[in-house]
Amino acid sequence: MSRRLLIALLCTLWLLPAVASASWREVLPDARLVGEGQLRFFGFRIYDARLWSPTSPLRPQTPFALELTYHRAISRDDFVRTSLEEIQRLAGATLDSTQLRQWRVEMQQAFVDVTPGERITGVYLPGQGCRFYVNDRLHHEVKDPLFADAFFAIWLDPRSRDQKLRRNLLGEQ
């Protein structure tokens, strides 16, 4: 009996990398391009962004994927710092320090140092949280719907810093 259990365990472990490496497209098989744009800073192209969703225009509480393809090397620490600054700017005083510390930990796990050509895709799952894929491989899942809402607001909130990119992503231009 123990030999069968060992074989079953080994088979399960063998299958785990396939599950963990599943592309974001398996989560949103009906997703189609809603819009796309570029983030530029002082004329330098930082990344190309594409928003995918089963619905266009994007509707509230609809899952979507935000795909960013980088043209510059950026460190994970810079991602985390900038993301937290934008989340705080948009949320104002409604976030407490404990929540921000936890979100910092989640982002440290979700993000990686990127080099030109690499792609990070965040998948928004309403009421559940979000998943982050690096070059189409699942890298980290955050099971916190409040974090998912706050994080994707960086691009999609009406108060987003880059209004042109926001409109392009939403297919409004």
XYZ file of N, CA, C and O in Angstrom:
692
model
N 0.821 -1.197 0.000
C 0.000 0.000 0.000
C 0.863 1.259 0.000
O 0.538 2.216 -0.681
N 1.939 1.271 0.736
C 2.777 2.452 0.801
C 3.457 2.728 -0.541
O 3.729 3.878 -0.871
N 3.732 1.679 -1.322
C 4.331 1.900 -2.640
C 3.339 2.621 -3.565
O 3.711 3.526 -4.301
N 2.074 2.254 -3.519
C 1.045 2.932 -4.318
C 0.922 4.405 -3.908
O 0.766 5.278 -4.749
N 0.962 4.642 -2.603
C 0.880 6.014 -2.109
C 2.072 6.833 -2.597
O 1.918 7.968 -3.035
N 3.256 6.242 -2.572
C 4.454 6.925 -3.049
C 4.344 7.239 -4.539
O 4.661 8.350 -4.976
N 3.863 6.300 -5.323
C 3.699 6.519 -6.767
C 2.670 7.620 -7.017
O 2.879 8.508 -7.849
N 1.574 7.593 -6.291
C 0.549 8.634 -6.443
C 1.116 10.006 -6.075
O 0.868 10.992 -6.770
N 1.885 10.064 -5.009
C 2.486 11.328 -4.590
C 3.464 11.837 -5.647
O 3.455 13.015 -6.002
N 4.300 10.962 -6.176
C 5.256 11.363 -7.210
C 4.547 11.845 -8.472
O 4.965 12.833 -9.084
N 3.472 11.168 -8.852
C 2.697 11.613 -10.023
C 2.088 12.984 -9.782
O 2.091 13.834 -10.671
N 1.576 13.207 -8.589
C 0.997 14.510 -8.260
C 2.058 15.598 -8.314
O 1.842 16.656 -8.891
N 3.215 15.333 -7.731
C 4.299 16.316 -7.760
C 4.776 16.571 -9.181
O 5.146 17.685 -9.527
N 4.766 15.575 -10.012
C 5.189 15.714 -11.400
C 4.232 16.629 -12.167
O 4.633 17.399 -13.023
N 2.942 16.572 -11.815
C 1.943 17.389 -12.500
C 1.901 18.830 -12.003
O 1.442 19.710 -12.721
N 2.378 19.105 -10.793
C 2.298 20.456 -10.242
C 2.950 21.524 -11.112
O 2.369 22.578 -11.297
N 4.152 21.315 -11.684
C 4.711 22.383 -12.523
C 3.813 22.743 -13.694
O 3.724 23.900 -14.076
N 3.111 21.791 -14.260
C 2.207 22.100 -15.372
C 1.066 22.991 -14.906
O 0.662 23.917 -15.597
N 0.544 22.733 -13.713
C -0.534 23.558 -13.179
C -0.002 24.950 -12.849
O -0.607 25.957 -13.174
N 1.167 25.008 -12.213
C 1.733 26.287 -11.804
C 2.163 27.131 -12.986
O 2.262 28.336 -12.880
N 2.428 26.511 -14.121
C 2.925 27.278 -15.258
C 1.820 27.663 -16.236
O 2.095 28.208 -17.286
N 0.589 27.367 -15.899
C -0.523 27.659 -16.792
C -0.557 29.145 -17.157
O -0.350 30.005 -16.315
N -0.827 29.428 -18.400
C -0.899 30.798 -18.891
C -2.151 31.489 -18.362
O -3.167 30.853 -18.077
N -2.079 32.820 -18.271
C -3.246 33.597 -17.845
C -4.407 33.395 -18.801
O -5.559 33.541 -18.416
N -4.124 33.047 -20.041
C -5.192 32.856 -21.035
C -6.087 31.667 -20.689
O -7.231 31.615 -21.121
N -5.585 30.740 -19.897
C -6.424 29.625 -19.450
C -7.445 30.082 -18.420
O -8.499 29.484 -18.283
N -7.133 31.152 -17.698
C -8.061 31.715 -16.714
C -9.147 32.532 -17.416
O -10.298 32.544 -16.996
N -8.779 33.208 -18.504
C -9.709 34.054 -19.271
C -9.722 33.616 -20.739
O -9.270 34.358 -21.618
N -10.242 32.432 -21.021
C -10.163 31.917 -22.396
C -10.928 32.758 -23.425
O -10.583 32.741 -24.605
N -11.939 33.514 -22.991
C -12.735 34.323 -23.921
C -12.257 35.765 -24.007
O -12.922 36.603 -24.617
N -11.116 36.053 -23.391
C -10.638 37.439 -23.367
C -10.215 37.904 -24.753
O -9.618 37.163 -25.527
N -10.582 39.150 -25.032
C -10.135 39.777 -26.279
C -9.605 41.166 -25.926
O -9.907 41.716 -24.874
N -8.821 41.702 -26.814
C -8.168 42.978 -26.559
C -9.200 44.095 -26.444
O -10.012 44.305 -27.345
N -9.154 44.806 -25.318
C -10.027 45.963 -25.096
C -9.323 47.221 -25.581
O -9.907 48.052 -26.267
N -8.044 47.359 -25.220
C -7.270 48.528 -25.628
C -5.808 48.356 -25.284
O -5.426 47.439 -24.549
N -4.988 49.246 -25.830
C -3.552 49.170 -25.578
C -2.932 50.551 -25.650
O -3.497 51.469 -26.259
N -1.787 50.690 -25.015
C -1.081 51.963 -25.005
C 0.330 51.782 -24.496
O 0.775 50.665 -24.253
N 1.011 52.904 -24.321
C 2.391 52.893 -23.857
C 2.547 53.834 -22.674
O 1.900 54.875 -22.618
N 3.429 53.444 -21.767
C 3.840 54.368 -20.722
C 5.192 54.923 -21.135
O 6.130 54.170 -21.402
N 5.249 56.248 -21.211
C 6.502 56.940 -21.517
C 6.815 57.871 -20.360
O 5.922 58.440 -19.752
N 8.101 58.016 -20.099
C 8.558 58.908 -19.041
C 9.707 59.721 -19.604
O 10.732 59.158 -19.996
N 9.513 61.037 -19.694
C 10.482 61.940 -20.324
C 10.867 61.448 -21.717
O 12.035 61.479 -22.102
N 9.887 60.954 -22.462
C 10.113 60.509 -23.828
C 10.609 59.078 -23.961
O 10.617 58.524 -25.054
N 11.027 58.456 -22.876
C 11.519 57.082 -22.930
C 10.359 56.106 -22.783
O 9.527 56.251 -21.873
N 10.298 55.118 -23.651
C 9.251 54.099 -23.583
C 9.592 53.131 -22.445
O 10.620 52.469 -22.479
N 8.719 53.056 -21.460
C 8.931 52.195 -20.295
C 8.300 50.822 -20.528
O 8.942 49.804 -20.338
N 7.020 50.812 -20.932
C 6.367 49.539 -21.255
C 5.202 49.775 -22.187
O 4.676 50.876 -22.310
N 4.823 48.687 -22.868
C 3.590 48.640 -23.648
C 2.561 47.929 -22.781
O 2.886 46.939 -22.107
N 1.346 48.428 -22.765
C 0.289 47.852 -21.942
C -0.877 47.421 -22.828
O -1.226 48.106 -23.787
N -1.461 46.272 -22.478
C -2.640 45.763 -23.186
C -3.641 45.271 -22.150
O -3.281 44.578 -21.213
N -4.897 45.654 -22.350
C -5.970 45.233 -21.455
C -6.845 44.222 -22.191
O -7.337 44.502 -23.293
N -7.018 43.054 -21.575
C -7.808 41.957 -22.147
C -8.994 41.662 -21.241
O -8.850 41.644 -20.019
N -10.161 41.414 -21.840
C -11.345 41.071 -21.053
C -12.366 40.358 -21.942
O -12.374 40.561 -23.150
N -13.227 39.550 -21.323
C -14.309 38.939 -22.107
C -15.340 39.964 -22.571
O -16.113 39.686 -23.480
N -15.360 41.150 -21.936
C -16.325 42.174 -22.326
C -15.604 43.441 -22.776
O -14.585 43.823 -22.211
N -16.149 44.048 -23.782
C -15.620 45.339 -24.235
C -16.817 46.192 -24.617
O -17.617 45.782 -25.463
N -17.004 47.340 -23.975
C -16.106 47.948 -23.002
C -16.064 47.159 -21.689
O -16.972 46.385 -21.378
N -15.006 47.411 -20.935
C -14.823 46.762 -19.643
C -15.945 47.184 -18.708
O -16.270 48.356 -18.599
N -16.548 46.197 -18.050
C -17.628 46.472 -17.101
C -17.151 46.212 -15.680
O -16.265 45.373 -15.472
N -17.732 46.895 -14.686
C -17.346 46.636 -13.289
C -17.552 45.166 -12.927
O -18.471 44.510 -13.434
N -16.699 44.676 -12.066
C -16.753 43.306 -11.561
C -16.644 42.262 -12.678
O -17.220 41.176 -12.583
N -15.903 42.612 -13.721
C -15.616 41.678 -14.804
C -14.133 41.333 -14.733
O -13.303 42.231 -14.573
N -13.774 40.062 -14.853
C -12.352 39.724 -14.831
C -11.632 40.315 -16.044
O -12.248 40.508 -17.101
N -10.357 40.606 -15.860
C -9.557 41.115 -16.972
C -8.093 40.808 -16.721
O -7.711 40.408 -15.610
N -7.294 40.990 -17.751
C -5.841 40.836 -17.649
C -5.183 42.117 -18.141
O -5.556 42.645 -19.193
N -4.226 42.610 -17.379
C -3.430 43.765 -17.777
C -2.022 43.243 -18.049
O -1.342 42.788 -17.131
N -1.630 43.310 -19.299
C -0.345 42.766 -19.744
C 0.639 43.911 -19.994
O 0.338 44.826 -20.767
N 1.784 43.866 -19.339
C 2.806 44.898 -19.495
C 4.072 44.261 -20.058
O 4.617 43.328 -19.464
N 4.535 44.771 -21.206
C 5.773 44.304 -21.824
C 6.801 45.417 -21.673
O 6.611 46.522 -22.193
N 7.871 45.117 -20.984
C 8.842 46.138 -20.584
C 9.899 46.405 -21.651
O 10.338 45.496 -22.352
N 10.306 47.675 -21.710
C 11.369 48.101 -22.628
C 12.591 48.604 -21.870
O 13.576 49.007 -22.490
N 12.526 48.580 -20.562
C 13.616 49.027 -19.696
C 13.774 48.019 -18.557
O 12.800 47.388 -18.142
N 14.977 47.914 -18.048
C 15.211 47.102 -16.854
C 14.680 47.872 -15.646
O 14.956 49.065 -15.495
N 13.892 47.190 -14.829
C 13.308 47.802 -13.627
C 13.398 46.778 -12.503
O 13.064 45.602 -12.687
N 13.813 47.239 -11.341
C 13.964 46.323 -10.212
C 12.621 46.069 -9.528
O 11.728 46.914 -9.555
N 12.527 44.925 -8.894
C 11.337 44.581 -8.121
C 11.088 45.631 -7.052
O 9.950 46.034 -6.814
N 12.155 46.099 -6.387
C 11.987 47.097 -5.330
C 11.372 48.384 -5.866
O 10.544 49.004 -5.203
N 11.768 48.793 -7.077
C 11.166 49.981 -7.688
C 9.688 49.760 -7.989
O 8.866 50.650 -7.802
N 9.345 48.538 -8.473
C 7.936 48.209 -8.721
C 7.126 48.356 -7.444
O 6.066 48.969 -7.428
N 7.617 47.751 -6.386
C 6.886 47.740 -5.119
C 6.724 49.162 -4.586
O 5.622 49.577 -4.222
N 7.815 49.908 -4.539
C 7.777 51.270 -4.014
C 6.800 52.140 -4.797
O 5.928 52.808 -4.223
N 6.918 52.126 -6.130
C 6.055 52.957 -6.973
C 4.593 52.532 -6.859
O 3.699 53.381 -6.780
N 4.348 51.239 -6.834
C 2.969 50.745 -6.715
C 2.346 51.179 -5.393
O 1.204 51.639 -5.361
N 3.095 51.046 -4.307
C 2.568 51.462 -3.002
C 2.307 52.963 -2.953
O 1.297 53.398 -2.388
N 3.192 53.748 -3.556
C 2.968 55.196 -3.588
C 1.686 55.538 -4.332
O 0.898 56.386 -3.888
N 1.458 54.880 -5.452
C 0.240 55.153 -6.233
C -1.008 54.653 -5.517
O -2.041 55.331 -5.519
N -0.932 53.502 -4.905
C -2.070 52.982 -4.145
C -2.424 53.952 -3.022
O -3.598 54.280 -2.816
N -1.412 54.439 -2.305
C -1.663 55.393 -1.219
C -2.234 56.698 -1.748
O -3.140 57.274 -1.146
N -1.717 57.169 -2.867
C -2.219 58.420 -3.454
C -3.699 58.293 -3.798
O -4.495 59.176 -3.515
N -4.073 57.174 -4.406
C -5.455 56.982 -4.835
C -6.398 56.685 -3.663
O -7.549 57.108 -3.675
N -5.914 55.955 -2.675
C -6.775 55.555 -1.554
C -6.850 56.624 -0.473
O -7.789 56.624 0.321
N -5.872 57.501 -0.428
C -5.876 58.527 0.610
C -5.634 57.926 1.977
O -4.857 56.995 2.141
N -6.344 58.407 2.964
C -6.125 57.991 4.349
C -6.881 56.713 4.722
O -6.883 56.321 5.883
N -7.522 56.062 3.762
C -8.344 54.896 4.103
C -7.530 53.630 4.366
O -8.079 52.648 4.843
N -6.234 53.632 4.050
C -5.405 52.449 4.259
C -4.612 52.576 5.547
O -4.023 53.616 5.821
N -4.586 51.494 6.321
C -3.775 51.534 7.540
C -2.401 50.919 7.268
O -2.198 50.232 6.273
N -1.468 51.172 8.170
C -0.090 50.735 7.965
C 0.044 49.216 7.950
O 0.888 48.671 7.236
N -0.786 48.507 8.695
C -0.739 47.045 8.701
C -1.096 46.496 7.324
O -0.431 45.598 6.804
N -2.136 47.054 6.735
C -2.560 46.618 5.411
C -1.475 46.907 4.373
O -1.164 46.058 3.541
N -0.886 48.087 4.438
C 0.180 48.438 3.493
C 1.388 47.520 3.639
O 2.003 47.131 2.643
N 1.736 47.156 4.867
C 2.861 46.222 5.078
C 2.557 44.866 4.458
O 3.415 44.257 3.820
N 1.329 44.391 4.641
C 0.954 43.096 4.063
C 0.976 43.165 2.544
O 1.450 42.243 1.879
N 0.488 44.245 1.980
C 0.500 44.387 0.525
C 1.920 44.485 -0.006
O 2.215 43.993 -1.083
N 2.819 45.106 0.756
C 4.230 45.163 0.357
C 4.794 43.740 0.256
O 5.490 43.400 -0.703
N 4.490 42.907 1.244
C 4.957 41.514 1.235
C 4.415 40.788 0.008
O 5.159 40.074 -0.687
N 3.129 40.965 -0.271
C 2.524 40.299 -1.442
C 3.198 40.758 -2.735
O 3.493 39.948 -3.614
N 3.453 42.061 -2.863
C 4.075 42.566 -4.086
C 5.520 42.112 -4.217
O 5.985 41.839 -5.330
N 6.228 41.980 -3.102
C 7.600 41.462 -3.161
C 7.607 40.040 -3.726
O 8.532 39.658 -4.428
N 6.557 39.285 -3.439
C 6.460 37.923 -3.964
C 5.951 37.902 -5.403
O 6.322 37.029 -6.179
N 5.097 38.854 -5.744
C 4.456 38.852 -7.067
C 5.350 39.407 -8.164
O 5.267 38.968 -9.311
N 6.200 40.369 -7.843
C 6.989 41.055 -8.852
C 8.395 40.475 -8.945
O 8.876 39.845 -8.006
N 9.038 40.730 -10.058
C 10.414 40.305 -10.304
C 11.184 41.474 -10.900
O 10.586 42.439 -11.381
N 12.499 41.395 -10.871
C 13.310 42.338 -11.631
C 13.070 42.013 -13.106
O 13.109 40.843 -13.488
N 12.789 43.026 -13.923
C 12.550 42.755 -15.341
C 13.673 43.344 -16.196
O 14.316 44.320 -15.822
N 13.846 42.726 -17.334
C 14.761 43.213 -18.357
C 13.929 43.499 -19.598
O 12.783 43.017 -19.708
N 14.461 44.266 -20.538
C 13.685 44.579 -21.744
C 13.186 43.302 -22.433
O 13.910 42.321 -22.565
N 11.909 43.347 -22.805
C 11.278 42.216 -23.481
C 10.472 41.312 -22.573
O 9.660 40.522 -23.040
N 10.681 41.418 -21.267
C 9.923 40.576 -20.344
C 8.517 41.129 -20.166
O 8.262 42.304 -20.344
N 7.625 40.225 -19.760
C 6.206 40.569 -19.673
C 5.650 40.111 -18.323
O 5.879 38.987 -17.893
N 4.940 41.014 -17.668
C 4.196 40.670 -16.455
C 2.727 40.938 -16.739
O 2.362 42.005 -17.237
N 1.903 39.959 -16.447
C 0.461 40.087 -16.660
C -0.237 39.896 -15.323
O -0.041 38.886 -14.648
N -1.036 40.876 -14.960
C -1.855 40.780 -13.762
C -3.275 40.455 -14.165
O -3.831 41.102 -15.052
N -3.842 39.440 -13.545
C -5.220 39.029 -13.838
C -6.090 39.393 -12.648
O -5.844 38.945 -11.525
N -7.099 40.218 -12.904
C -8.048 40.664 -11.886
C -9.205 39.676 -11.825
O -9.867 39.413 -12.836
N -9.441 39.134 -10.621
C -10.527 38.176 -10.404
C -11.475 38.781 -9.366
O -11.193 38.741 -8.162
N -12.574 39.377 -9.821
C -13.485 40.097 -8.916
C -13.911 39.254 -7.712
O -14.290 38.095 -7.859
N -13.804 39.861 -6.539
C -14.225 39.194 -5.312
C -13.261 38.139 -4.807
O -13.467 37.569 -3.744
N -12.191 37.861 -5.567
C -11.239 36.820 -5.173
C -9.841 37.372 -4.932
O -9.157 36.943 -4.016
N -9.394 38.266 -5.790
C -8.032 38.784 -5.710
C -7.448 38.895 -7.099
O -8.137 39.284 -8.050
N -6.183 38.507 -7.230
C -5.532 38.596 -8.530
C -4.377 37.619 -8.612
O -3.918 37.091 -7.598
N -3.922 37.398 -9.842
C -2.777 36.526 -10.107
C -1.791 37.284 -10.967
O -2.186 38.068 -11.825
N -0.517 36.987 -10.748
C 0.534 37.607 -11.537
C 1.308 36.534 -12.294
O 1.757 35.553 -11.695
N 1.436 36.756 -13.582
C 2.148 35.845 -14.468
C 3.383 36.564 -14.998
O 3.301 37.716 -15.412
N 4.515 35.885 -14.986
C 5.744 36.419 -15.561
C 6.027 35.604 -16.817
O 6.198 34.378 -16.747
N 6.028 36.291 -17.964
C 6.227 35.618 -19.251
C 5.294 34.413 -19.391
O 5.716 33.319 -19.756
N 4.023 34.611 -19.058
C 2.953 33.617 -19.189
C 3.047 32.439 -18.221
O 2.359 31.444 -18.390
N 3.852 32.542 -17.183
C 3.909 31.495 -16.160
C 3.397 32.080 -14.852
O 3.832 33.153 -14.430
N 2.481 31.368 -14.203
C 1.952 31.840 -12.923
C 3.102 32.007 -11.942
O 3.890 31.094 -11.714
N 3.194 33.198 -11.360
C 4.287 33.508 -10.432
C 3.779 33.664 -8.997
O 4.422 33.213 -8.061
N 2.612 34.313 -8.829
C 2.086 34.528 -7.483
C 0.600 34.870 -7.552
O 0.159 35.527 -8.481
N -0.127 34.418 -6.538
C -1.550 34.748 -6.416
C -1.775 35.497 -5.114
O -1.244 35.122 -4.075
N -2.554 36.568 -5.195
C -2.909 37.355 -4.014
C -4.404 37.160 -3.791
O -5.215 37.575 -4.623
N -4.762 36.548 -2.676
C -6.169 36.270 -2.374
C -6.737 37.371 -1.480
O -7.148 37.117 -0.355
N -6.722 38.578 -2.024
C -7.218 39.743 -1.288
C -7.906 40.667 -2.287
O -7.244 41.395 -3.025
N -9.246 40.649 -2.327
C -9.964 41.487 -3.284
C -9.694 42.980 -3.114
O -9.676 43.721 -4.100
N -9.448 43.437 -1.884
C -9.153 44.856 -1.675
C -7.819 45.233 -2.308
O -7.680 46.302 -2.898
N -6.841 44.356 -2.188
C -5.562 44.614 -2.845
C -5.745 44.675 -4.358
O -5.229 45.584 -5.021
N -6.470 43.715 -4.916
C -6.672 43.680 -6.371
C -7.326 44.971 -6.850
O -6.879 45.569 -7.844
N -8.358 45.427 -6.157
C -9.020 46.679 -6.541
C -8.049 47.853 -6.484
O -7.981 48.670 -7.407
N -7.284 47.941 -5.390
C -6.353 49.059 -5.214
C -5.219 49.008 -6.230
O -4.813 50.039 -6.775
N -4.709 47.821 -6.511
C -3.581 47.699 -7.430
C -3.971 48.096 -8.858
O -3.308 48.911 -9.488
N -5.053 47.554 -9.359
C -5.425 47.850 -10.750
C -5.986 49.263 -10.929
O -6.021 49.772 -12.048
N -6.358 49.884 -9.820
C -6.771 51.295 -9.898
C -5.629 52.173 -10.387
O -5.868 53.233 -10.968
N -4.391 51.739 -10.196
C -3.236 52.508 -10.663
C -3.397 52.857 -12.140
O -3.078 53.957 -12.568
N -3.949 51.942 -12.925
C -4.116 52.161 -14.370
C -5.533 52.571 -14.747
O -5.710 53.304 -15.710
N -6.531 52.074 -14.009
C -7.907 52.185 -14.493
C -8.778 53.185 -13.742
O -9.871 53.514 -14.208
N -8.341 53.664 -12.611
C -9.110 54.641 -11.856
C -9.174 55.957 -12.644
O -8.204 56.329 -13.302
N -10.292 56.665 -12.584
C -10.374 57.965 -13.266
C -9.311 58.966 -12.815
O -9.031 59.924 -13.520
N -8.695 58.736 -11.645
C -7.641 59.631 -11.166
C -6.235 59.111 -11.475
O -5.251 59.599 -10.935
N -6.152 58.139 -12.353
C -4.854 57.589 -12.751
C -3.921 58.700 -13.223
O -4.361 59.680 -13.817
N -2.636 58.556 -12.970
C -1.672 59.601 -13.364
C -1.580 59.774 -14.876
O -1.390 60.882 -15.354
N -1.689 58.689 -15.622
C -1.542 58.765 -17.078
C -2.916 58.580 -17.727
O -3.331 57.463 -18.041
N -3.619 59.683 -17.908
C -4.978 59.637 -18.446
C -5.020 59.131 -19.885
O -5.963 58.444 -20.270
N -4.022 59.460 -20.675
C -3.996 58.978 -22.056
C -3.868 57.458 -22.083
O -4.597 56.785 -22.817
N -2.968 56.908 -21.275
C -2.830 55.452 -21.210
C -4.125 54.813 -20.732
O -4.577 53.826 -21.290
N -4.743 55.379 -19.725
C -6.008 54.848 -19.203
C -7.072 54.802 -20.307
O -7.729 53.779 -20.506
N -7.226 55.912 -21.025
C -8.234 55.950 -22.101
C -7.906 54.928 -23.191
O -8.811 54.261 -23.705
N -6.633 54.806 -23.526
C -6.240 53.829 -24.545
C -6.542 52.410 -24.089
O -7.050 51.601 -24.876
N -6.218 52.090 -22.831
C -6.495 50.753 -22.317
C -7.974 50.438 -22.341
O -8.383 49.309 -22.641
N -8.783 51.411 -21.995
C -10.240 51.212 -21.959
C -10.881 51.310 -23.352
O -12.093 51.192 -23.476
N -10.058 51.528 -24.378
C -10.569 51.611 -25.746
C -11.369 52.879 -26.008
O -12.235 52.905 -26.877
N -11.055 53.941 -25.293
C -11.799 55.185 -25.417
C -11.163 56.151 -26.406
O -11.651 57.264 -26.574
N -10.071 55.792 -27.035
C -9.442 56.678 -28.029
C -9.194 55.947 -29.315
O -8.995 54.812 -29.402
